Amino acid sequence: MSYRTADSLRSVTLDDVRGAQKMLSGVARVTAMEGSRHLSQLVGAPVQLKCENLQRTGSFKLRGAYVRIAGLLPEERAAGVVAASAGNHAQGVALASSLLGVHATVFMPKGAPLPKISATREYGAEVRLHGQVVDETLDAAQEYADRTGAVFIHPFDHPDVIAGQGTVGLEILEQCREVRTIVVGMGGGGLAAGIAVGVKALRPDVRIVGVQAEGAACYPPSLAAGRPMSLLNPATMADGIKVGRPGAVPFGIVGELVDEVRTVSEDQLSAALLLCLERAKLVVEPAGASPVAALLAAPDAFEGPVVAVLSGGNVDPVLMQRVLRHGMAAQGRYLAVRLRLTDRPGALATLLGVLSAVDANVLDVSHVRTGPRLGLTEAEVELHLETKGPAHCAEVGRALRDGGYTVMA
């Protein structure tokens, strides 16, 4: 289905971004810039965090949604708007529509985090669940727009949306005048494109680096091909940047103005989220932590001062629990082991004594005494341990082997 009009294919200029900034005055917050001592030491230059996770609705998406809806004609507003999103754009559209007195219908993937679904409804939108990924949800929303006459508010592929997101870049230039590199997460590319338009027009020397999750990196093959290409099955914990195809409008801008696109792994995303929570005391969703993941992965690749855009903080608590555990495991601070021991009185106590001697904190124990894989005198134990890093994990492994235990996993 096609949702484009001649207007949607026009270019985005600095004047558009400045106009959006005026429109958003009193609506969107000028979010804080927080220094990170840990990242600064790692990169060897000042690193600032642009905290869009503290924006109204918990992400930058309100900016673009409000500018797009505010620009509608009276008869278009009367017809209502429809959007599709995994959560952040949904909340942005819902709040913007409420502020502007426009009815909003929002399609969300069936697997969208429950807090994002609830928040979207609380902001006043009608929520409909459809599809498993954003691309399927986009098709359903476009079909609804074609059938009802509601105006389709794309999450990233429209000049007004891109102009609104670009106000983040203008704020960065005002808050960190000496910035040399801006690192920003990318899904469809609206935020990176908007920032690039505003920043490059005023400071062409500033390097713009986009970051995608390895499992949903649609931009590298698209840029190589010279046109937007689709990923068949994008997969990442970072639902905010889980997009299978770049938007046509941001793609052109990204190809011209964004200096580099990097990818990060799930382990790196987990470690970044954990760092934001522990060191910066900021709750950030995986997509929002992607710039920090890029800094952790290759700290020498960025000229400072660096600004990393934390694009959102709407993380499902269940996902947060899994990601934190994953991040701790990636840093060697969480260890799961499975082993067999002789099934006799005191055997488990002896095993726990070995772990206590090397200061491994036992979080959970699963003790199985009967099963098809076990001999008559055997028991199987699975332990979840809190450890102090890779060296400590190795020490725990040696202690278990020295104690005569065969570690199976």
Coordinates of N, CA and C in Angstrom, one line a residue, residues 80-183:
G80 N -9.9 12.7 12.0 CA -9.1 11.9 12.9 C -7.8 11.4 12.3
V81 N -7.0 10.8 13.2 CA -5.7 10.3 12.7 C -5.5 8.9 13.1
V82 N -4.7 8.2 12.4 CA -4.4 6.8 12.7 C -2.9 6.6 12.6
A83 N -2.3 5.8 13.5 CA -0.9 5.5 13.6 C -0.6 4.1 13.9
A84 N 0.6 3.7 13.6 CA 1.1 2.3 14.0 C 2.4 2.4 14.7
S85 N 2.6 1.6 15.7 CA 3.8 1.8 16.5 C 3.9 0.6 17.5
A86 N 5.2 0.3 17.9 CA 5.4 -0.6 18.9 C 5.2 0.0 20.3
G87 N 5.1 1.3 20.3 CA 4.8 1.9 21.6 C 5.2 3.4 21.8
N88 N 6.4 3.8 21.4 CA 6.8 5.2 21.7 C 6.0 6.2 20.7
H89 N 6.0 5.9 19.5 CA 5.2 6.7 18.5 C 3.7 6.7 18.9
A90 N 3.3 5.5 19.3 CA 1.9 5.4 19.7 C 1.6 6.4 20.8
Q91 N 2.4 6.5 21.8 CA 2.2 7.4 22.9 C 2.3 8.8 22.5
G92 N 3.3 9.1 21.6 CA 3.4 10.5 21.1 C 2.2 10.9 20.3
V93 N 1.7 10.1 19.5 CA 0.5 10.4 18.7 C -0.7 10.6 19.6
A94 N -0.8 9.7 20.6 CA -1.9 9.7 21.6 C -2.0 11.1 22.3
L95 N -0.8 11.5 22.9 CA -0.7 12.7 23.6 C -0.9 13.9 22.7
A96 N -0.2 13.9 21.6 CA -0.4 15.0 20.7 C -1.8 15.2 20.2
S97 N -2.5 14.1 19.9 CA -3.9 14.2 19.5 C -4.7 14.8 20.6
S98 N -4.5 14.3 21.8 CA -5.3 14.8 22.9 C -5.1 16.3 23.1
L99 N -3.8 16.7 23.0 CA -3.5 18.2 23.2 C -4.2 19.0 22.1
L100 N -4.3 18.4 20.9 CA -4.9 19.2 19.8 C -6.3 18.9 19.5
G101 N -7.0 18.1 20.4 CA -8.4 17.8 20.2 C -8.7 17.0 19.0
V102 N -7.9 16.0 18.7 CA -8.1 15.2 17.5 C -8.2 13.7 18.0
H103 N -9.2 13.0 17.4 CA -9.4 11.6 17.7 C -8.3 10.8 17.1
A104 N -7.7 9.8 17.9 CA -6.6 9.0 17.4 C -6.9 7.5 17.6
T105 N -6.6 6.8 16.5 CA -6.7 5.3 16.5 C -5.3 4.8 16.3
V106 N -4.8 4.0 17.2 CA -3.4 3.5 17.1 C -3.3 2.0 17.0
F107 N -2.7 1.5 16.0 CA -2.4 0.1 15.8 C -1.1 -0.3 16.4
M108 N -1.1 -1.3 17.2 CA 0.2 -1.8 17.8 C 0.4 -3.3 17.6
P109 N 1.6 -3.7 17.5 CA 1.9 -5.2 17.4 C 1.3 -5.9 18.6
K110 N 0.9 -7.2 18.3 CA 0.4 -8.0 19.4 C 1.4 -8.2 20.6
G111 N 2.6 -8.1 20.2 CA 3.6 -8.4 21.3 C 4.2 -7.1 21.9
A112 N 3.5 -6.0 21.7 CA 4.0 -4.7 22.3 C 3.9 -4.8 23.8
P113 N 4.9 -4.2 24.4 CA 4.9 -4.2 25.9 C 3.6 -3.6 26.5
L114 N 3.1 -4.3 27.5 CA 1.8 -3.9 28.1 C 1.9 -2.5 28.7
P115 N 3.0 -2.0 29.3 CA 3.0 -0.7 29.8 C 2.8 0.4 28.7
K116 N 3.3 0.1 27.5 CA 3.2 1.0 26.4 C 1.7 1.0 25.9
I117 N 1.1 -0.2 25.9 CA -0.3 -0.3 25.4 C -1.2 0.5 26.4
S118 N -0.9 0.3 27.7 CA -1.8 1.0 28.7 C -1.6 2.5 28.7
A119 N -0.3 2.9 28.5 CA -0.1 4.4 28.5 C -0.7 5.0 27.3
T120 N -0.7 4.3 26.1 CA -1.3 4.9 24.9 C -2.8 5.1 25.1
R121 N -3.4 4.1 25.7 CA -4.9 4.2 26.0 C -5.1 5.4 27.0
E122 N -4.3 5.5 28.0 CA -4.5 6.5 29.0 C -4.3 7.9 28.4
Y123 N -3.5 8.0 27.4 CA -3.4 9.3 26.7 C -4.6 9.7 25.8
G124 N -5.5 8.7 25.7 CA -6.7 9.0 25.0 C -6.9 8.4 23.7
A125 N -6.0 7.6 23.2 CA -6.1 6.9 21.9 C -6.9 5.6 22.0
E126 N -7.5 5.2 20.9 CA -8.1 3.9 20.7 C -7.1 3.0 20.2
V127 N -6.8 1.9 20.9 CA -5.7 1.0 20.6 C -6.3 -0.3 19.9
R128 N -5.7 -0.7 18.8 CA -6.0 -1.9 18.1 C -4.7 -2.7 17.9
L129 N -4.8 -4.0 18.4 CA -3.6 -4.8 18.3 C -3.6 -5.6 17.0
H130 N -2.5 -5.6 16.2 CA -2.5 -6.3 14.9 C -1.0 -6.6 14.5
G131 N -0.8 -7.8 14.1 CA 0.5 -8.2 13.5 C 1.6 -8.4 14.6
Q132 N 2.7 -8.9 14.1 CA 3.8 -9.3 15.1 C 4.9 -8.2 15.0
V133 N 5.1 -7.5 13.9 CA 6.2 -6.5 13.8 C 5.6 -5.2 13.3
V134 N 6.3 -4.2 13.4 CA 5.8 -2.8 13.1 C 5.4 -2.8 11.6
D135 N 6.1 -3.4 10.7 CA 5.7 -3.3 9.3 C 4.3 -3.9 9.0
E136 N 4.0 -5.0 9.7 CA 2.6 -5.5 9.5 C 1.6 -4.6 10.1
T137 N 1.9 -4.0 11.2 CA 1.0 -3.0 11.9 C 0.8 -1.8 11.0
L138 N 1.9 -1.3 10.4 CA 1.8 -0.2 9.5 C 0.8 -0.5 8.3
D139 N 0.9 -1.7 7.8 CA -0.1 -2.0 6.7 C -1.5 -1.9 7.2
A140 N -1.8 -2.5 8.4 CA -3.1 -2.4 8.9 C -3.6 -1.0 9.2
A141 N -2.7 -0.2 9.7 CA -3.1 1.2 9.9 C -3.4 2.0 8.6
Q142 N -2.6 1.7 7.6 CA -2.8 2.3 6.3 C -4.1 1.9 5.7
E143 N -4.4 0.6 5.8 CA -5.7 0.1 5.3 C -6.9 0.8 6.0
Y144 N -6.7 1.0 7.3 CA -7.8 1.7 8.1 C -7.9 3.1 7.6
A145 N -6.8 3.8 7.3 CA -6.8 5.2 6.8 C -7.5 5.2 5.4
D146 N -7.2 4.3 4.6 CA -7.8 4.2 3.2 C -9.3 4.0 3.4
R147 N -9.7 3.2 4.3 CA -11.2 2.9 4.5 C -12.0 4.0 5.2
T148 N -11.4 4.7 6.1 CA -12.1 5.6 7.0 C -11.9 7.1 6.6
G149 N -10.8 7.4 5.9 CA -10.4 8.8 5.7 C -9.6 9.4 6.8
A150 N -9.3 8.6 7.8 CA -8.4 9.1 8.9 C -7.0 9.4 8.3
V151 N -6.3 10.4 8.8 CA -5.0 10.8 8.3 C -3.9 9.9 8.9
F152 N -3.1 9.3 8.1 CA -2.1 8.3 8.6 C -0.9 9.1 9.1
I153 N -0.5 8.9 10.3 CA 0.7 9.6 10.9 C 1.8 8.5 11.0
H154 N 2.7 8.6 10.0 CA 3.8 7.6 9.9 C 4.8 7.9 11.1
P155 N 5.4 6.9 11.6 CA 6.3 7.1 12.7 C 7.6 7.8 12.3
F156 N 8.0 7.7 11.0 CA 9.3 8.3 10.7 C 9.3 8.8 9.2
D157 N 8.4 8.4 8.4 CA 8.5 8.7 6.9 C 7.7 9.8 6.5
H158 N 7.9 11.0 7.1 CA 7.2 12.2 6.6 C 8.0 13.4 7.0
P159 N 8.1 14.4 6.2 CA 8.9 15.6 6.5 C 8.6 16.3 7.8
D160 N 7.3 16.4 8.1 CA 6.9 17.1 9.3 C 7.4 16.3 10.6
V161 N 7.3 15.0 10.5 CA 7.8 14.2 11.6 C 9.3 14.3 11.8
I162 N 10.0 14.3 10.6 CA 11.4 14.4 10.7 C 11.8 15.8 11.2
A163 N 11.1 16.8 10.8 CA 11.4 18.2 11.3 C 11.2 18.3 12.8
G164 N 10.2 17.6 13.3 CA 9.9 17.6 14.7 C 11.0 16.9 15.5
Q165 N 11.5 15.8 15.0 CA 12.6 15.0 15.6 C 13.9 15.8 15.6
G166 N 14.0 16.6 14.5 CA 15.2 17.4 14.3 C 15.5 18.4 15.4
T167 N 14.4 18.8 16.1 CA 14.6 19.8 17.2 C 15.5 19.2 18.3
V168 N 15.7 17.9 18.4 CA 16.6 17.3 19.3 C 18.0 17.8 19.0
G169 N 18.3 17.9 17.7 CA 19.6 18.3 17.2 C 19.9 19.8 17.6
L170 N 18.9 20.6 17.4 CA 19.1 22.1 17.7 C 19.3 22.2 19.2
E171 N 18.6 21.5 20.0 CA 18.9 21.5 21.5 C 20.3 21.1 21.8
I172 N 20.8 20.1 21.1 CA 22.1 19.6 21.4 C 23.2 20.7 21.1
L173 N 23.0 21.4 20.0 CA 23.9 22.5 19.7 C 23.9 23.6 20.7
E174 N 22.7 23.8 21.2 CA 22.6 24.9 22.2 C 23.2 24.5 23.6
Q175 N 23.0 23.2 23.9 CA 23.5 22.7 25.2 C 24.9 22.3 25.3
C176 N 25.5 21.9 24.1 CA 26.9 21.4 24.1 C 27.5 22.0 22.8
R177 N 27.9 23.3 22.9 CA 28.3 24.0 21.7 C 29.6 23.4 21.1
E178 N 30.4 22.7 21.9 CA 31.7 22.2 21.4 C 31.5 20.8 20.9
V179 N 30.3 20.2 20.8 CA 30.1 18.9 20.3 C 30.8 18.6 19.0
R180 N 31.4 17.4 18.9 CA 32.1 17.0 17.7 C 31.4 15.7 17.1
T181 N 30.8 14.9 17.9 CA 30.1 13.7 17.4 C 28.8 13.5 18.1
I182 N 27.8 13.2 17.3 CA 26.4 12.9 17.9 C 26.1 11.5 17.5
V183 N 25.8 10.6 18.5 CA 25.5 9.2 18.2 C 24.0 9.0 18.6

